[in-house]
Amino acid sequence: MSKHVSRRTAIAITTTAAAAVATLSLAFVSAASADGAAPRAGQAAAALPSVSGSPEGAFTRIADFYGSYIDAVYDHDGKTADQLRSFYLSAPLRAELKKWEETNHANGVLRAQNVPTQWKVDSTGSGAGKTNATVTLTWGGGGTTRIHVQADLKTKKITSITD
């Protein structure tokens, strides 16, 4: 019987050791940053980023537009940027932006001549059939610009972009 208990104990120790190795491996992989770099010694595991949304929400459409539009402009893909403007922006806003861009010699959606390195969209509430958001653009030097954006709740089209 002692051989049987010893064998059971050995199996339990082996199983526990394997589980510990698997847990440590998982912890190491989970601690990797979003860009795939491994954490440095002593660095705590950070939560991996998450993005969610709904095609039914006008606020989500604002965030979707800015994320996609910035990607297209960053990649010098004018055709995609134009298509995104056509899909997400109301016709009156597109006409207004064209005038703004001719006057200011800059991108009216971004209110700048260059492309931000980061963006963030925060809801500022909804009412009277509209949803409002503040888009914060972060530039290469660390400065930020805040843009106020409004979308129609019914059509989900962006109807206003202002400084």
mmCIF file of C-alpha atoms in Angstrom:
data_model
loop_
_atom_site.group_PDB
_atom_site.id
_atom_site.type_symbol
_atom_site.label_atom_id
_atom_site.label_comp_id
_atom_site.label_asym_id
_atom_site.label_seq_id
_atom_site.Cartn_x
_atom_site.Cartn_y
_atom_site.Cartn_z
ATOM 1 C CA MET A 1 0.000 0.000 0.000
ATOM 2 C CA SER A 2 2.868 2.408 0.645
ATOM 3 C CA LYS A 3 4.047 1.992 -2.956
ATOM 4 C CA HIS A 4 0.517 2.869 -4.143
ATOM 5 C CA VAL A 5 0.411 5.956 -1.910
ATOM 6 C CA SER A 6 3.867 6.981 -3.068
ATOM 7 C CA ARG A 7 2.839 6.610 -6.680
ATOM 8 C CA ARG A 8 -0.298 8.707 -5.987
ATOM 9 C CA THR A 9 1.787 11.333 -4.226
ATOM 10 C CA ALA A 10 4.255 11.413 -7.125
ATOM 11 C CA ILE A 11 1.399 11.866 -9.609
ATOM 12 C CA ALA A 12 -0.086 14.639 -7.454
ATOM 13 C CA ILE A 13 3.279 16.423 -7.219
ATOM 14 C CA THR A 14 3.854 16.084 -10.973
ATOM 15 C CA THR A 15 0.336 17.385 -11.729
ATOM 16 C CA THR A 16 0.774 20.293 -9.316
ATOM 17 C CA ALA A 17 4.156 21.172 -10.817
ATOM 18 C CA ALA A 18 2.728 21.067 -14.351
ATOM 19 C CA ALA A 19 -0.169 23.293 -13.293
ATOM 20 C CA ALA A 20 2.258 25.756 -11.707
ATOM 21 C CA VAL A 21 4.344 25.919 -14.886
ATOM 22 C CA ALA A 22 1.216 26.440 -16.970
ATOM 23 C CA THR A 23 0.020 29.186 -14.614
ATOM 24 C CA LEU A 24 3.390 30.955 -14.716
ATOM 25 C CA SER A 25 3.458 30.695 -18.521
ATOM 26 C CA LEU A 26 -0.051 32.125 -18.749
ATOM 27 C CA ALA A 27 0.854 34.935 -16.346
ATOM 28 C CA PHE A 28 3.887 35.799 -18.463
ATOM 29 C CA VAL A 29 1.853 35.844 -21.696
ATOM 30 C CA SER A 30 -0.909 37.902 -20.026
ATOM 31 C CA ALA A 31 1.647 40.398 -18.802
ATOM 32 C CA ALA A 32 2.848 41.128 -22.334
ATOM 33 C CA SER A 33 1.876 44.578 -23.472
ATOM 34 C CA ALA A 34 -0.537 45.235 -26.313
ATOM 35 C CA ASP A 35 2.368 45.747 -28.711
ATOM 36 C CA GLY A 36 3.632 42.247 -27.935
ATOM 37 C CA ALA A 37 6.633 43.281 -25.837
ATOM 38 C CA ALA A 38 7.321 41.217 -22.732
ATOM 39 C CA PRO A 39 7.083 43.012 -19.389
ATOM 40 C CA ARG A 40 10.273 44.041 -17.640
ATOM 41 C CA ALA A 41 11.321 42.442 -14.368
ATOM 42 C CA GLY A 42 9.129 43.670 -11.542
ATOM 43 C CA GLN A 43 6.557 45.133 -13.940
ATOM 44 C CA ALA A 44 2.970 44.232 -13.087
ATOM 45 C CA ALA A 45 0.768 42.573 -15.653
ATOM 46 C CA ALA A 46 -1.437 45.188 -17.338
ATOM 47 C CA ALA A 47 -4.885 44.506 -18.683
ATOM 48 C CA LEU A 48 -4.964 44.059 -22.421
ATOM 49 C CA PRO A 49 -6.889 46.765 -24.297
ATOM 50 C CA SER A 50 -10.491 46.284 -25.274
ATOM 51 C CA VAL A 51 -12.755 48.106 -27.718
ATOM 52 C CA SER A 52 -16.479 47.594 -28.078
ATOM 53 C CA GLY A 53 -19.401 49.275 -29.730
ATOM 54 C CA SER A 54 -22.684 48.863 -31.508
ATOM 55 C CA PRO A 55 -23.803 49.796 -35.018
ATOM 56 C CA GLU A 56 -27.020 51.054 -33.432
ATOM 57 C CA GLY A 57 -25.411 53.822 -31.406
ATOM 58 C CA ALA A 58 -24.596 57.266 -32.789
ATOM 59 C CA PHE A 59 -21.839 57.713 -30.175
ATOM 60 C CA THR A 60 -20.155 54.481 -31.309
ATOM 61 C CA ARG A 61 -20.342 55.747 -34.891
ATOM 62 C CA ILE A 62 -18.385 58.860 -33.885
ATOM 63 C CA ALA A 63 -15.652 56.706 -32.336
ATOM 64 C CA ASP A 64 -15.664 54.301 -35.294
ATOM 65 C CA PHE A 65 -15.338 57.185 -37.734
ATOM 66 C CA TYR A 66 -12.438 58.871 -35.967
ATOM 67 C CA GLY A 67 -10.529 55.610 -35.522
ATOM 68 C CA SER A 68 -10.958 54.573 -39.152
ATOM 69 C CA TYR A 69 -10.464 58.051 -40.575
ATOM 70 C CA ILE A 70 -7.217 58.638 -38.680
ATOM 71 C CA ASP A 71 -5.947 55.227 -39.847
ATOM 72 C CA ALA A 72 -6.737 56.106 -43.471
ATOM 73 C CA VAL A 73 -5.108 59.555 -43.288
ATOM 74 C CA TYR A 74 -2.078 58.115 -41.478
ATOM 75 C CA ASP A 75 -1.710 55.502 -44.242
ATOM 76 C CA HIS A 76 -2.057 58.213 -46.942
ATOM 77 C CA ASP A 77 -5.184 56.475 -48.249
ATOM 78 C CA GLY A 78 -7.202 59.401 -49.568
ATOM 79 C CA LYS A 79 -9.757 57.203 -51.302
ATOM 80 C CA THR A 80 -10.692 55.448 -48.058
ATOM 81 C CA ALA A 81 -10.722 58.737 -46.136
ATOM 82 C CA ASP A 82 -13.149 60.190 -48.717
ATOM 83 C CA GLN A 83 -15.344 57.094 -48.540
ATOM 84 C CA LEU A 84 -15.440 57.321 -44.748
ATOM 85 C CA ARG A 85 -16.462 60.977 -44.959
ATOM 86 C CA SER A 86 -19.256 60.058 -47.394
ATOM 87 C CA PHE A 87 -20.550 57.286 -45.165
ATOM 88 C CA TYR A 88 -20.280 58.868 -41.690
ATOM 89 C CA LEU A 89 -20.734 62.611 -42.298
ATOM 90 C CA SER A 90 -23.958 64.355 -43.288
ATOM 91 C CA ALA A 91 -23.987 66.105 -46.678
ATOM 92 C CA PRO A 92 -24.298 69.604 -45.116
ATOM 93 C CA LEU A 93 -21.301 68.891 -42.859
ATOM 94 C CA ARG A 94 -19.204 67.690 -45.812
ATOM 95 C CA ALA A 95 -19.946 70.971 -47.615
ATOM 96 C CA GLU A 96 -19.112 72.970 -44.475
ATOM 97 C CA LEU A 97 -15.820 71.093 -44.059
ATOM 98 C CA LYS A 98 -14.869 71.754 -47.672
ATOM 99 C CA LYS A 99 -15.225 75.526 -47.096
ATOM 100 C CA TRP A 100 -13.382 75.308 -43.769
ATOM 101 C CA GLU A 101 -10.502 73.419 -45.398
ATOM 102 C CA GLU A 102 -10.194 75.928 -48.258
ATOM 103 C CA THR A 103 -10.041 78.786 -45.757
ATOM 104 C CA ASN A 104 -7.725 77.123 -43.220
ATOM 105 C CA HIS A 105 -5.559 74.932 -45.487
ATOM 106 C CA ALA A 106 -5.948 72.036 -43.043
ATOM 107 C CA ASN A 107 -7.983 68.873 -42.558
ATOM 108 C CA GLY A 108 -11.390 69.908 -41.223
ATOM 109 C CA VAL A 109 -12.121 66.603 -39.527
ATOM 110 C CA LEU A 110 -8.864 66.732 -37.569
ATOM 111 C CA ARG A 111 -8.625 70.536 -37.448
ATOM 112 C CA ALA A 112 -4.936 70.186 -38.310
ATOM 113 C CA GLN A 113 -2.426 69.739 -41.121
ATOM 114 C CA ASN A 114 -0.879 66.608 -39.647
ATOM 115 C CA VAL A 115 -2.105 63.303 -38.215
ATOM 116 C CA PRO A 116 -2.475 62.646 -34.474
ATOM 117 C CA THR A 117 -0.571 59.815 -32.840
ATOM 118 C CA GLN A 118 -3.510 58.916 -30.582
ATOM 119 C CA TRP A 119 -7.212 59.644 -30.270
ATOM 120 C CA LYS A 120 -9.879 59.279 -27.609
ATOM 121 C CA VAL A 121 -13.643 59.829 -27.829
ATOM 122 C CA ASP A 122 -15.677 60.734 -24.727
ATOM 123 C CA SER A 123 -19.442 61.049 -24.622
ATOM 124 C CA THR A 124 -20.708 64.399 -23.384
ATOM 125 C CA GLY A 125 -24.366 63.353 -23.375
ATOM 126 C CA SER A 126 -27.396 63.176 -25.592
ATOM 127 C CA GLY A 127 -30.544 65.223 -25.953
ATOM 128 C CA ALA A 128 -32.880 66.812 -28.478
ATOM 129 C CA GLY A 129 -32.247 63.992 -30.944
ATOM 130 C CA LYS A 130 -28.462 64.444 -30.921
ATOM 131 C CA THR A 131 -25.519 62.786 -29.211
ATOM 132 C CA ASN A 132 -22.432 64.793 -28.315
ATOM 133 C CA ALA A 133 -18.810 63.797 -27.903
ATOM 134 C CA THR A 134 -15.419 65.313 -27.300
ATOM 135 C CA VAL A 135 -12.626 63.900 -29.433
ATOM 136 C CA THR A 136 -9.185 64.368 -27.921
ATOM 137 C CA LEU A 137 -6.346 64.158 -30.431
ATOM 138 C CA THR A 138 -2.797 63.694 -29.150
ATOM 139 C CA TRP A 139 0.044 64.912 -31.343
ATOM 140 C CA GLY A 140 3.637 63.725 -31.702
ATOM 141 C CA GLY A 141 4.966 66.364 -29.325
ATOM 142 C CA GLY A 142 2.458 65.370 -26.638
ATOM 143 C CA GLY A 143 0.085 68.293 -27.120
ATOM 144 C CA THR A 144 -3.639 67.706 -27.431
ATOM 145 C CA THR A 145 -6.561 69.192 -29.324
ATOM 146 C CA ARG A 146 -10.184 68.762 -28.315
ATOM 147 C CA ILE A 147 -12.892 68.723 -30.967
ATOM 148 C CA HIS A 148 -16.615 68.779 -30.266
ATOM 149 C CA VAL A 149 -18.610 66.400 -32.439
ATOM 150 C CA GLN A 150 -22.360 65.959 -32.728
ATOM 151 C CA ALA A 151 -24.312 63.165 -34.428
ATOM 152 C CA ASP A 152 -27.991 62.716 -35.177
ATOM 153 C CA LEU A 153 -29.534 59.903 -33.114
ATOM 154 C CA LYS A 154 -31.919 58.884 -35.895
ATOM 155 C CA THR A 155 -29.562 58.835 -38.911
ATOM 156 C CA LYS A 156 -26.380 58.257 -36.873
ATOM 157 C CA LYS A 157 -24.627 60.701 -39.246
ATOM 158 C CA ILE A 158 -22.137 63.179 -37.817
ATOM 159 C CA THR A 159 -23.683 66.607 -38.263
ATOM 160 C CA SER A 160 -21.199 68.950 -36.595
ATOM 161 C CA ILE A 161 -17.450 69.165 -35.945
ATOM 162 C CA THR A 162 -16.224 72.259 -34.094
ATOM 163 C CA ASP A 163 -13.128 73.364 -32.178
#
